[in-house]
């Protein structure tokens, strides 16, 4: 997938009054934070930002062009108007090319488990996977196919196969997905399988 490209300009003036003025003119005040913690105030076009970032996650690597200077960034935080939904402020985190980074990537369970087709219930307790990789290798999400998962079987982090260059930091014993059968169903099957107990004879007089 091609990286999203956003255009921005540096801004010399800061403060609440300037931020309000920018918003009225269809702009979004924003800040780019570097690995050293140094901050660069910028301004974004509200329409472009809303259109180009729709549906992306915090693990999506973006190309930010600030007055023609290129920066690889992630969205660190956004503030929105609680009534109108408009973006009020955006924080970016700049990554350093060629240096590995730590990130938490969403886990998406795909497919219908065989155990579910047989009446079981799928549980997927892991929502994020912590990984280490170069910025260019960072996936937006990780798909876990559960189609072949049978009843009372599970998939652990250790079972995941990721692309070369991606190191998993999450506990390998963590459960990603499992299929369980309802207790009532198990109890019913056990009762049906158990041999009938003969009734006790009445004592003879």
CSV table of C-alpha atoms in Angstrom, one decimal:
chain,number,residue,atom,x,y,z
A,1,UNK,CA,0.0,0.0,0.0
A,2,UNK,CA,1.3,3.5,-0.9
A,3,UNK,CA,1.9,5.8,2.0
A,4,UNK,CA,-0.6,8.7,2.4
A,5,UNK,CA,1.0,12.0,1.6
A,6,UNK,CA,-0.1,15.1,3.6
A,7,UNK,CA,0.9,18.7,2.9
A,8,UNK,CA,1.7,21.1,5.7
A,9,UNK,CA,3.4,24.4,6.4
A,10,UNK,CA,5.4,25.6,9.4
A,11,UNK,CA,3.7,28.1,11.6
A,12,UNK,CA,5.6,30.7,13.5
A,13,UNK,CA,2.7,31.9,15.7
A,14,UNK,CA,1.2,29.7,18.4
A,15,UNK,CA,-1.3,30.1,21.2
A,16,UNK,CA,-5.1,29.7,21.5
A,17,UNK,CA,-6.0,32.9,19.6
A,18,UNK,CA,-3.9,31.8,16.6
A,19,UNK,CA,-5.3,28.3,16.8
A,20,UNK,CA,-8.8,29.6,16.7
A,21,UNK,CA,-8.0,31.8,13.7
A,22,UNK,CA,-6.6,28.9,11.8
A,23,UNK,CA,-9.7,26.7,12.5
A,24,UNK,CA,-12.0,29.5,11.2
A,25,UNK,CA,-10.0,29.6,8.0
A,26,UNK,CA,-10.4,25.8,7.4
A,27,UNK,CA,-7.0,24.9,8.8
A,28,UNK,CA,-5.8,22.6,11.7
A,29,UNK,CA,-3.0,23.5,14.0
A,30,UNK,CA,-0.7,20.6,14.5
A,31,UNK,CA,2.7,19.6,16.0
A,32,UNK,CA,5.3,17.2,14.8
A,33,UNK,CA,7.4,15.6,17.7
A,34,UNK,CA,10.7,14.1,16.9
A,35,UNK,CA,12.5,11.2,18.6
A,36,UNK,CA,14.5,13.7,20.6
A,37,UNK,CA,11.3,15.3,21.8
A,38,UNK,CA,11.8,18.5,19.7
A,39,UNK,CA,8.5,20.0,18.6
A,40,UNK,CA,7.7,21.6,15.2
A,41,UNK,CA,4.4,23.5,15.0
A,42,UNK,CA,2.7,23.2,11.6
A,43,UNK,CA,-0.7,23.8,10.0
A,44,UNK,CA,-2.8,21.4,7.9
A,45,UNK,CA,-5.6,21.8,5.5
A,46,UNK,CA,-8.7,20.4,7.3
A,47,UNK,CA,-10.4,19.0,4.2
A,48,UNK,CA,-7.3,17.3,2.9
A,49,UNK,CA,-6.5,15.8,6.3
A,50,UNK,CA,-10.0,14.5,6.9
A,51,UNK,CA,-10.2,13.0,3.4
A,52,UNK,CA,-6.7,11.4,3.3
A,53,UNK,CA,-6.7,10.0,6.9
A,54,UNK,CA,-10.2,8.5,6.8
A,55,UNK,CA,-10.1,4.8,7.9
A,56,UNK,CA,-6.4,4.8,8.9
A,57,UNK,CA,-5.0,3.7,12.3
A,58,UNK,CA,-2.2,5.0,14.5
A,59,UNK,CA,0.1,2.4,13.0
A,60,UNK,CA,-0.3,3.8,9.5
A,61,UNK,CA,2.9,5.4,8.3
A,62,UNK,CA,2.3,8.8,6.6
A,63,UNK,CA,4.5,11.0,4.4
A,64,UNK,CA,4.3,14.5,5.7
A,65,UNK,CA,5.5,17.2,3.4
A,66,UNK,CA,6.3,20.4,5.4
A,67,UNK,CA,7.2,23.3,3.0
A,68,UNK,CA,8.6,20.7,0.7
A,69,UNK,CA,10.7,18.9,3.4
A,70,UNK,CA,9.7,15.2,3.7
A,71,UNK,CA,9.0,13.5,7.1
A,72,UNK,CA,7.8,10.0,7.9
A,73,UNK,CA,5.3,10.3,10.7
A,74,UNK,CA,2.5,8.5,12.6
A,75,UNK,CA,-0.6,10.2,14.1
A,76,UNK,CA,0.1,10.3,17.8
A,77,UNK,CA,-3.1,12.0,18.9
A,78,UNK,CA,-6.1,14.0,17.6
A,79,UNK,CA,-8.5,16.3,19.3
A,80,UNK,CA,-12.0,16.8,17.8
A,81,UNK,CA,-15.0,19.0,18.5
A,82,UNK,CA,-17.4,16.8,20.5
A,83,UNK,CA,-20.5,18.2,18.7
A,84,UNK,CA,-19.3,18.9,15.2
A,85,UNK,CA,-16.6,16.2,14.9
A,86,UNK,CA,-14.2,18.7,13.3
A,87,UNK,CA,-10.5,18.2,14.0
A,88,UNK,CA,-9.2,20.8,16.5
A,89,UNK,CA,-5.6,19.7,16.8
A,90,UNK,CA,-3.2,16.9,15.6
A,91,UNK,CA,0.0,15.5,17.1
A,92,UNK,CA,2.4,13.6,14.9
A,93,UNK,CA,5.4,11.5,15.9
A,94,UNK,CA,8.3,11.5,13.4
A,95,UNK,CA,10.3,8.3,12.9
A,96,UNK,CA,13.9,8.0,11.9
A,97,UNK,CA,14.6,6.2,8.6
A,98,UNK,CA,16.7,3.1,9.0
A,99,UNK,CA,16.0,2.7,12.7
A,100,UNK,CA,13.7,0.1,14.2
A,101,UNK,CA,10.7,1.2,16.2
A,102,UNK,CA,8.3,-0.4,18.6
A,103,UNK,CA,4.6,-0.3,17.7
A,104,UNK,CA,1.3,-1.8,18.7
A,105,UNK,CA,-0.6,-3.1,15.6
A,106,UNK,CA,-4.3,-4.0,15.5
A,107,UNK,CA,-5.1,-7.7,15.1
A,108,UNK,CA,-8.0,-8.6,12.8
A,109,UNK,CA,-9.5,-12.1,13.0
A,110,UNK,CA,-10.7,-13.2,9.5
A,111,UNK,CA,-12.6,-16.2,8.3
A,112,UNK,CA,-15.2,-18.4,10.0
A,113,UNK,CA,-13.7,-21.0,12.3
A,114,UNK,CA,-14.6,-24.7,11.7
A,115,UNK,CA,-15.5,-25.0,15.4
A,116,UNK,CA,-18.0,-22.1,15.0
A,117,UNK,CA,-19.7,-23.9,12.1
A,118,UNK,CA,-20.0,-26.9,14.4
A,119,UNK,CA,-21.8,-24.9,17.1
A,120,UNK,CA,-18.8,-23.4,19.1
A,121,UNK,CA,-18.2,-19.8,20.1
A,122,UNK,CA,-15.1,-17.9,18.9
A,123,UNK,CA,-13.2,-15.8,21.4
A,124,UNK,CA,-10.5,-13.3,20.3
A,125,UNK,CA,-8.9,-11.7,23.4
A,126,UNK,CA,-5.9,-10.2,21.7
A,127,UNK,CA,-6.7,-6.9,20.0
A,128,UNK,CA,-3.1,-5.6,19.5
A,129,UNK,CA,0.3,-7.1,18.8
A,130,UNK,CA,3.4,-5.4,19.9
A,131,UNK,CA,6.2,-5.6,17.3
A,132,UNK,CA,9.6,-4.2,16.4
A,133,UNK,CA,10.5,-3.4,12.8
A,134,UNK,CA,11.7,-0.7,10.4
A,135,UNK,CA,9.2,2.0,9.6
A,136,UNK,CA,8.9,0.8,6.0
A,137,UNK,CA,8.0,-2.7,7.1
A,138,UNK,CA,5.3,-1.7,9.6
A,139,UNK,CA,1.9,-3.3,8.8
A,140,UNK,CA,-1.3,-1.3,9.3
A,141,UNK,CA,-2.8,-4.4,10.9
A,142,UNK,CA,-2.2,-8.2,11.2
A,143,UNK,CA,-4.8,-10.6,9.8
A,144,UNK,CA,-5.2,-14.0,11.6
A,145,UNK,CA,-7.1,-16.6,9.6
A,146,UNK,CA,-9.2,-18.8,11.9
A,147,UNK,CA,-10.9,-20.9,9.2
A,148,UNK,CA,-9.3,-24.1,10.2
A,149,UNK,CA,-9.7,-23.6,14.0
A,150,UNK,CA,-11.7,-26.5,15.5
A,151,UNK,CA,-13.6,-26.7,18.7
A,152,UNK,CA,-11.4,-26.5,21.9
A,153,UNK,CA,-8.4,-25.4,19.8
A,154,UNK,CA,-6.6,-22.1,20.0
A,155,UNK,CA,-4.1,-20.0,18.2
A,156,UNK,CA,-1.2,-18.4,20.2
A,157,UNK,CA,1.1,-15.6,19.4
A,158,UNK,CA,3.9,-18.2,18.8
A,159,UNK,CA,1.8,-19.6,15.9
A,160,UNK,CA,1.8,-16.3,14.0
A,161,UNK,CA,3.9,-16.0,10.8
A,162,UNK,CA,4.8,-12.4,10.0
A,163,UNK,CA,6.8,-10.9,7.2
A,164,UNK,CA,10.6,-11.0,7.3
A,165,UNK,CA,12.1,-8.2,9.4
A,166,UNK,CA,9.2,-8.0,11.9
A,167,UNK,CA,10.0,-9.1,15.4
A,168,UNK,CA,7.1,-10.0,17.8
A,169,UNK,CA,7.4,-8.6,21.3
A,170,UNK,CA,4.1,-9.8,22.7
A,171,UNK,CA,4.3,-12.8,25.0
A,172,UNK,CA,4.4,-15.9,22.7
A,173,UNK,CA,2.0,-17.8,25.0
A,174,UNK,CA,-0.7,-15.1,24.7
A,175,UNK,CA,-3.9,-16.5,23.2
A,176,UNK,CA,-5.0,-14.8,19.9
A,177,UNK,CA,-8.2,-16.8,19.2
A,178,UNK,CA,-9.9,-20.0,20.5
A,179,UNK,CA,-13.2,-21.8,20.0
A,180,UNK,CA,-15.2,-22.9,23.0
A,181,UNK,CA,-18.4,-24.9,23.2
A,182,UNK,CA,-21.2,-23.7,25.5
A,183,UNK,CA,-21.2,-25.4,28.9
A,184,UNK,CA,-24.9,-26.4,28.5
A,185,UNK,CA,-24.1,-28.1,25.3
A,186,UNK,CA,-21.2,-30.0,26.8
A,187,UNK,CA,-23.2,-31.0,29.8
A,188,UNK,CA,-26.0,-32.3,27.5
A,189,UNK,CA,-23.6,-34.3,25.4
A,190,UNK,CA,-22.1,-35.8,28.6
A,191,UNK,CA,-25.5,-36.8,29.9
A,192,UNK,CA,-26.4,-38.5,26.7
A,193,UNK,CA,-23.2,-40.4,26.6
A,194,UNK,CA,-23.5,-41.6,30.2
A,195,UNK,CA,-25.0,-45.2,30.7
A,196,UNK,CA,-28.4,-45.3,32.4
A,197,UNK,CA,-28.2,-46.3,36.1
A,198,UNK,CA,-30.6,-49.2,36.9
A,199,UNK,CA,-33.3,-48.4,39.4
A,200,UNK,CA,-32.8,-49.9,42.9
A,201,UNK,CA,-35.0,-52.9,43.7
A,202,UNK,CA,-37.6,-52.4,46.5
A,203,UNK,CA,-36.6,-54.3,49.7
A,204,UNK,CA,-38.5,-57.6,50.1
A,205,UNK,CA,-40.8,-58.0,53.1
